[in-house]
Coordinates of C-alpha atoms and ligand atoms in Angstrom, one line a residue:
M1 CA 7.9 18.1 -78.4
N2 CA 9.9 20.0 -81.0
D3 CA 12.3 18.1 -83.2
N4 CA 15.4 19.7 -81.6
K5 CA 14.4 18.7 -78.2
K6 CA 13.8 15.2 -79.4
S7 CA 17.1 14.9 -81.2
I8 CA 18.9 16.3 -78.0
I9 CA 17.2 13.5 -75.8
S10 CA 18.0 10.8 -78.4
I11 CA 21.9 12.0 -78.7
L12 CA 22.1 11.9 -74.9
R13 CA 20.3 8.6 -74.6
K14 CA 22.7 7.0 -77.1
S15 CA 25.7 8.4 -75.2
E16 CA 24.6 6.3 -72.2
G17 CA 26.2 8.5 -69.6
T18 CA 29.0 9.7 -71.4
P19 CA 29.1 13.5 -71.6
V20 CA 28.3 15.2 -75.0
S21 CA 29.4 18.7 -75.5
G22 CA 27.1 21.6 -76.4
Q23 CA 29.4 22.2 -79.5
E24 CA 29.0 18.5 -80.6
I25 CA 25.3 18.5 -80.2
G26 CA 25.0 21.9 -82.0
E27 CA 27.0 20.6 -84.9
K28 CA 24.9 17.6 -85.2
L29 CA 21.7 19.6 -85.2
G30 CA 23.1 22.7 -87.1
I31 CA 22.3 25.0 -84.3
T32 CA 24.5 27.2 -82.0
R33 CA 25.6 26.1 -78.5
A34 CA 23.4 28.8 -77.0
M35 CA 20.4 27.2 -78.7
V36 CA 21.4 23.8 -77.3
W37 CA 21.6 25.4 -73.8
K38 CA 18.1 27.0 -74.3
Y39 CA 16.6 23.5 -75.2
I40 CA 18.4 21.9 -72.4
K41 CA 16.7 24.3 -70.0
A42 CA 13.2 23.7 -71.5
L43 CA 13.9 20.0 -71.3
R44 CA 14.7 20.3 -67.5
K45 CA 11.4 22.1 -67.0
E46 CA 9.7 19.2 -68.6
G47 CA 11.3 16.8 -66.0
Y48 CA 14.2 15.6 -67.9
D49 CA 17.2 15.5 -65.5
V50 CA 20.2 16.7 -67.6
R51 CA 23.4 17.3 -65.9
S52 CA 25.8 19.7 -67.2
S53 CA 29.5 20.2 -66.7
P54 CA 31.2 23.1 -68.4
K55 CA 34.3 21.1 -69.2
T56 CA 32.8 17.8 -70.6
G57 CA 29.1 18.4 -71.7
Y58 CA 25.8 17.1 -71.0
I59 CA 24.5 13.9 -69.4
L60 CA 20.9 12.6 -69.3
D61 CA 20.5 11.2 -65.8
S62 CA 16.8 10.5 -66.0
C63 CA 13.6 11.1 -68.1
P64 CA 10.2 11.9 -66.6
D65 CA 8.2 8.8 -65.9
K66 CA 5.8 9.2 -68.9
V67 CA 5.1 6.8 -71.7
D68 CA 6.7 8.0 -74.8
P69 CA 4.5 7.0 -77.7
E70 CA 7.2 7.8 -80.4
M71 CA 9.7 5.7 -78.8
L72 CA 7.1 3.0 -78.3
Q73 CA 6.5 3.0 -82.1
N74 CA 10.5 2.8 -82.6
I75 CA 10.8 -0.2 -80.4
L76 CA 7.5 -2.1 -80.9
K77 CA 8.1 -5.6 -82.6
T78 CA 4.4 -6.2 -83.3
S79 CA 2.4 -6.2 -86.7
L80 CA -0.9 -5.7 -85.4
I81 CA -1.3 -4.6 -81.6
G82 CA -0.2 -1.1 -81.2
N83 CA -0.4 -0.2 -84.9
D84 CA -2.5 2.7 -83.6
V85 CA -1.8 4.0 -80.1
R86 CA -4.0 6.8 -78.7
Y87 CA -2.1 8.4 -75.9
Y88 CA -3.7 10.8 -73.3
S89 CA -2.4 12.4 -70.0
E90 CA -5.8 11.8 -68.4
L91 CA -9.0 10.0 -69.3
E92 CA -12.2 9.2 -67.4
S93 CA -11.6 5.4 -68.4
T94 CA -9.6 4.1 -71.2
N95 CA -12.1 1.2 -71.5
S96 CA -14.9 3.9 -72.0
T97 CA -12.9 5.8 -74.7
A98 CA -11.9 2.5 -76.4
R99 CA -15.6 1.4 -76.4
E100 CA -16.6 4.8 -78.1
I101 CA -14.0 4.5 -80.8
A102 CA -14.0 0.7 -81.3
P103 CA -16.7 0.6 -84.1
S104 CA -14.4 2.6 -86.4
A105 CA -11.0 1.7 -84.9
S106 CA -9.0 -0.9 -86.4
E107 CA -8.1 -4.2 -84.6
G108 CA -5.2 -3.8 -82.3
T109 CA -5.8 -0.1 -81.5
V110 CA -4.4 0.7 -77.9
V111 CA -6.0 3.6 -75.9
L112 CA -3.7 4.5 -73.1
A113 CA -3.8 7.2 -70.2
E114 CA -1.2 8.3 -67.5
T115 CA -4.1 8.6 -65.1
Q116 CA -7.9 7.8 -65.0
K117 CA -10.4 9.9 -63.3
N118 CA -13.0 7.1 -63.2
G119 CA -11.1 3.8 -63.7
R120 CA -13.4 0.9 -63.7
G121 CA -12.8 -2.6 -62.2
R122 CA -14.6 -5.8 -62.4
M123 CA -18.1 -6.1 -60.8
G124 CA -18.7 -2.3 -60.9
T125 CA -15.7 -1.5 -58.7
E126 CA -13.5 1.5 -58.7
W127 CA -10.0 1.0 -60.1
Q128 CA -7.5 3.5 -58.6
S129 CA -5.4 4.7 -61.4
V130 CA -2.6 6.8 -60.0
P131 CA 0.4 8.0 -61.8
G132 CA 3.2 5.4 -62.6
G133 CA 0.7 2.5 -63.7
L134 CA -0.1 1.3 -67.0
W135 CA -3.7 2.0 -67.7
L136 CA -4.7 0.7 -71.3
S137 CA -7.4 -0.7 -73.5
L138 CA -6.9 -2.9 -76.4
I139 CA -9.5 -3.2 -79.1
L140 CA -9.8 -6.7 -80.6
K141 CA -12.1 -7.9 -83.5
P142 CA -12.0 -11.8 -83.2
S143 CA -14.5 -13.7 -85.2
I144 CA -15.8 -15.9 -82.3
P145 CA -19.1 -16.6 -80.7
L146 CA -20.0 -14.7 -77.7
E147 CA -19.6 -18.0 -75.5
N148 CA -15.9 -17.9 -76.3
L149 CA -15.3 -14.6 -74.8
S150 CA -13.7 -15.8 -71.6
K151 CA -11.0 -17.5 -73.6
V152 CA -9.9 -14.0 -74.7
T153 CA -9.6 -13.0 -71.1
L154 CA -7.6 -16.1 -70.1
V155 CA -5.2 -15.2 -73.1
A156 CA -4.6 -11.8 -71.8
G157 CA -3.9 -13.0 -68.4
I158 CA -1.3 -15.3 -69.8
A159 CA 0.2 -12.4 -71.6
V160 CA 0.6 -10.2 -68.8
A161 CA 1.9 -13.0 -66.5
N162 CA 4.6 -13.9 -69.1
T163 CA 5.7 -10.4 -69.5
L164 CA 6.2 -10.1 -65.9
R165 CA 8.1 -13.6 -65.5
N166 CA 10.2 -12.6 -68.5
M167 CA 11.6 -9.8 -66.3
G168 CA 11.9 -12.2 -63.1
V169 CA 8.7 -11.1 -61.3
D170 CA 7.1 -14.4 -60.1
A171 CA 3.5 -13.7 -61.4
H172 CA 0.6 -16.2 -61.1
I173 CA -3.0 -15.8 -62.3
K174 CA -6.0 -15.8 -60.1
W175 CA -9.2 -16.8 -61.8
P176 CA -10.6 -15.3 -63.8
N177 CA -7.8 -12.7 -64.5
D178 CA -6.1 -11.2 -61.7
V179 CA -2.3 -11.3 -62.0
L180 CA -0.7 -11.7 -58.4
V181 CA 2.9 -11.7 -57.0
K182 CA 3.3 -13.5 -53.8
G183 CA -0.4 -13.3 -53.3
K184 CA -0.7 -9.6 -53.9
K185 CA -2.5 -8.0 -57.0
I186 CA -0.3 -6.4 -59.5
C187 CA -2.7 -6.4 -62.5
G188 CA -6.4 -6.5 -63.2
I189 CA -8.1 -7.1 -66.4
L190 CA -11.6 -5.8 -67.4
T191 CA -13.0 -7.4 -70.5
E192 CA -16.1 -5.7 -72.1
V193 CA -17.8 -6.7 -75.2
S194 CA -20.2 -5.7 -78.1
A195 CA -22.0 -8.6 -79.7
E196 CA -24.9 -9.0 -82.0
I197 CA -26.9 -12.3 -82.5
G198 CA -24.3 -14.1 -80.3
K199 CA -21.3 -13.0 -82.4
V200 CA -18.6 -10.7 -81.1
D201 CA -18.3 -7.3 -82.8
Y202 CA -15.4 -6.1 -80.7
V203 CA -13.8 -6.9 -77.5
V204 CA -12.2 -4.2 -75.2
L205 CA -9.5 -5.6 -73.0
G206 CA -8.8 -3.2 -70.3
I207 CA -5.6 -3.9 -68.5
G208 CA -4.3 -2.0 -65.4
I209 CA -0.7 -2.8 -64.2
N210 CA 0.8 -1.2 -61.2
V211 CA 4.2 -0.7 -62.8
N212 CA 5.8 2.1 -60.9
V213 CA 2.8 2.9 -58.7
K214 CA 3.9 4.1 -55.3
L215 CA 2.1 2.0 -52.9
P216 CA 1.4 4.7 -50.4
D217 CA -0.6 6.6 -53.1
L218 CA -3.2 3.8 -53.0
K219 CA -6.1 3.8 -50.5
D220 CA -5.7 1.6 -47.3
D221 CA -7.9 -1.1 -48.3
I222 CA -6.4 -1.4 -51.8
R223 CA -2.9 -1.1 -50.6
R224 CA -3.0 -4.0 -48.2
D225 CA -3.7 -6.5 -51.1
S226 CA -1.6 -4.8 -53.8
T227 CA 1.9 -4.7 -55.2
S228 CA 3.7 -3.0 -58.0
I229 CA 6.6 -4.0 -60.3
A230 CA 9.0 -1.3 -58.9
N231 CA 8.0 -2.7 -55.3
E232 CA 8.9 -6.3 -56.4
I233 CA 12.2 -5.5 -58.1
G234 CA 13.2 -2.5 -55.9
K235 CA 13.5 0.2 -58.5
P236 CA 11.1 2.0 -61.1
I237 CA 11.4 0.6 -64.6
D238 CA 11.0 2.2 -68.0
R239 CA 7.2 1.9 -68.8
T240 CA 7.6 2.5 -72.5
S241 CA 9.9 -0.5 -72.8
F242 CA 7.7 -2.6 -70.6
L243 CA 4.7 -1.6 -72.7
A244 CA 6.3 -2.7 -75.8
S245 CA 7.1 -6.2 -74.2
L246 CA 3.4 -6.5 -73.2
L247 CA 2.1 -5.6 -76.5
Y248 CA 4.5 -8.1 -78.2
E249 CA 3.4 -10.8 -75.8
L250 CA -0.4 -10.0 -76.1
E251 CA 0.1 -10.4 -79.9
Q252 CA 2.0 -13.7 -79.6
Q253 CA -0.8 -15.0 -77.3
Y254 CA -3.6 -13.7 -79.6
I255 CA -2.0 -15.3 -82.7
R256 CA -1.8 -18.5 -80.8
F257 CA -5.4 -18.2 -79.8
K258 CA -6.3 -17.8 -83.3
T259 CA -4.3 -20.4 -84.8
R260 CA -3.9 -23.3 -82.3
Q261 CA -6.0 -25.5 -80.2
F262 CA -7.4 -23.9 -77.1
A263 CA -6.2 -27.0 -75.0
E264 CA -2.6 -25.6 -75.4
I265 CA -3.7 -22.3 -73.8
V266 CA -5.5 -24.0 -71.1
D267 CA -2.5 -26.0 -70.1
E268 CA -0.3 -22.9 -70.0
W269 CA -2.9 -21.0 -67.9
I270 CA -3.0 -23.9 -65.5
N271 CA 0.6 -23.8 -65.1
L272 CA 0.6 -20.2 -64.3
S273 CA -2.5 -20.5 -62.2
D274 CA -2.7 -19.6 -58.5
T275 CA -6.2 -21.0 -58.2
I276 CA -6.2 -24.5 -59.4
G277 CA -6.1 -26.9 -56.5
R278 CA -7.3 -24.3 -53.8
N279 CA -10.6 -24.1 -52.1
V280 CA -12.6 -21.3 -53.4
K281 CA -15.9 -19.3 -53.0
V282 CA -17.1 -18.0 -56.3
T283 CA -20.0 -15.5 -56.4
T284 CA -21.7 -15.6 -59.7
P285 CA -24.7 -13.5 -60.8
I286 CA -27.0 -16.2 -59.7
K287 CA -25.4 -18.2 -56.9
L288 CA -22.4 -18.8 -54.5
I289 CA -20.4 -21.9 -55.4
E290 CA -18.0 -23.3 -52.7
G291 CA -15.7 -26.0 -53.4
K292 CA -12.2 -27.0 -54.8
A293 CA -11.1 -25.3 -58.1
V294 CA -9.9 -28.3 -60.1
G295 CA -9.6 -27.1 -63.8
I296 CA -10.5 -25.0 -66.8
T297 CA -12.9 -26.4 -69.5
E298 CA -12.3 -26.3 -73.3
K299 CA -14.8 -23.2 -73.2
G300 CA -12.6 -21.4 -70.6
A301 CA -14.9 -22.0 -67.7
L302 CA -13.5 -22.6 -64.1
V303 CA -14.4 -26.2 -62.8
V304 CA -15.2 -26.3 -59.1
L305 CA -15.9 -29.5 -57.3
D306 CA -18.3 -28.9 -54.3
K307 CA -18.4 -30.9 -51.1
N308 CA -20.9 -33.5 -52.7
N309 CA -18.6 -33.9 -55.5
K310 CA -20.8 -32.2 -58.0
K311 CA -19.0 -30.3 -60.7
H312 CA -19.8 -26.7 -61.4
E313 CA -18.5 -25.0 -64.7
I314 CA -18.4 -21.2 -64.1
I315 CA -18.0 -18.8 -66.9
A316 CA -17.9 -15.5 -65.0
G317 CA -17.8 -14.6 -61.3
N318 CA -15.8 -13.3 -58.4
C319 CA -13.4 -15.7 -56.7
R320 CA -12.2 -15.7 -53.2
Y321 CA -10.0 -18.2 -51.7
S322 CA -11.2 -20.0 -48.7
D323 CA -7.9 -21.7 -47.5
Ligands
LIG1 C1 -10.3 -5.5 -61.9 O1 -11.2 -5.2 -61.2 O2 -9.5 -6.2 -61.6 C2 -10.2 -5.0 -63.4 C3 -9.3 -3.7 -63.4 C4 -9.2 -3.3 -64.8 C5 -8.5 -1.8 -64.8 C6 -8.2 -1.2 -66.2 S1 -7.1 0.1 -66.1 C7 -7.4 0.2 -67.8 C8 -8.8 -0.1 -68.2 N1 -9.7 1.0 -68.0 C9 -10.5 1.0 -66.9 O3 -11.4 1.8 -66.6 N2 -10.5 -0.2 -66.5 C10 -9.4 -1.0 -67.0

């Protein structure tokens, strides 16, 4: 977007609904009123809802529901996560792009797309990525052994749940990393890793959040068990501000993961959990385990007690509730 258009948006945003005259905008930018009007018309074509009244001036009623990477940089309060944000209108999958660039990208790089043509979910499933969601992948380079990978996933779940709870949405985590509101899925996390001789090279944390997704846009079988932030709070939200809060929370949790005892994270995860205390069926690559979910180990594994009181520690799998 050209600088004059950006400045007009910024002036109208700052005025918070008070009309600003074409004369005043023109003087601020050193351009004529006719030029201001030309830019306003162009902005309307781009989806900005600018009201004009000949007597009072211009008012910005709404902006297009697009993430604004420049505004993100202005409001972001992180020092690592989001220093480099690669923004796309559409990608096959942000996780695939993140994996391609990860070897040369710096830690904290974020790949974000408005829509994905081939969004990927856990266990080889499709992830429907329609407009209005936040589809992003975060590149992390923690110096950890591969066996500690599931801890990073738990940390990401906490960050998403906290971001939602901070805005009044009652989010809980279903093991390993679905975020649910009133039992319906609002976010999924796909963790992918590159490792050599058991040591992590980089982790790609793929996070999909139904922020302003319109539920009727989802396929029937997905819609039944899904919700969105807009659906929960009754109106769409500003996705750029939400993203800034999410990246901040991810950074806080990541710092804690690197500097504190993991037990602290386990405690918080259990407090936010929707799974602990429930009867579950967990499918792992080798077997099906049925029993009661009773805890998380120091390594980030789910502990399930079966009907013979045998303890199973499960590092990865697909969990269904059976109660
Ligand atoms: C799940 O199955 O619950 C995980 C879904 C993860 C979806 C996100 S959207 C951004 C990133 N890119 C992808 O292709 N998948 C993840």
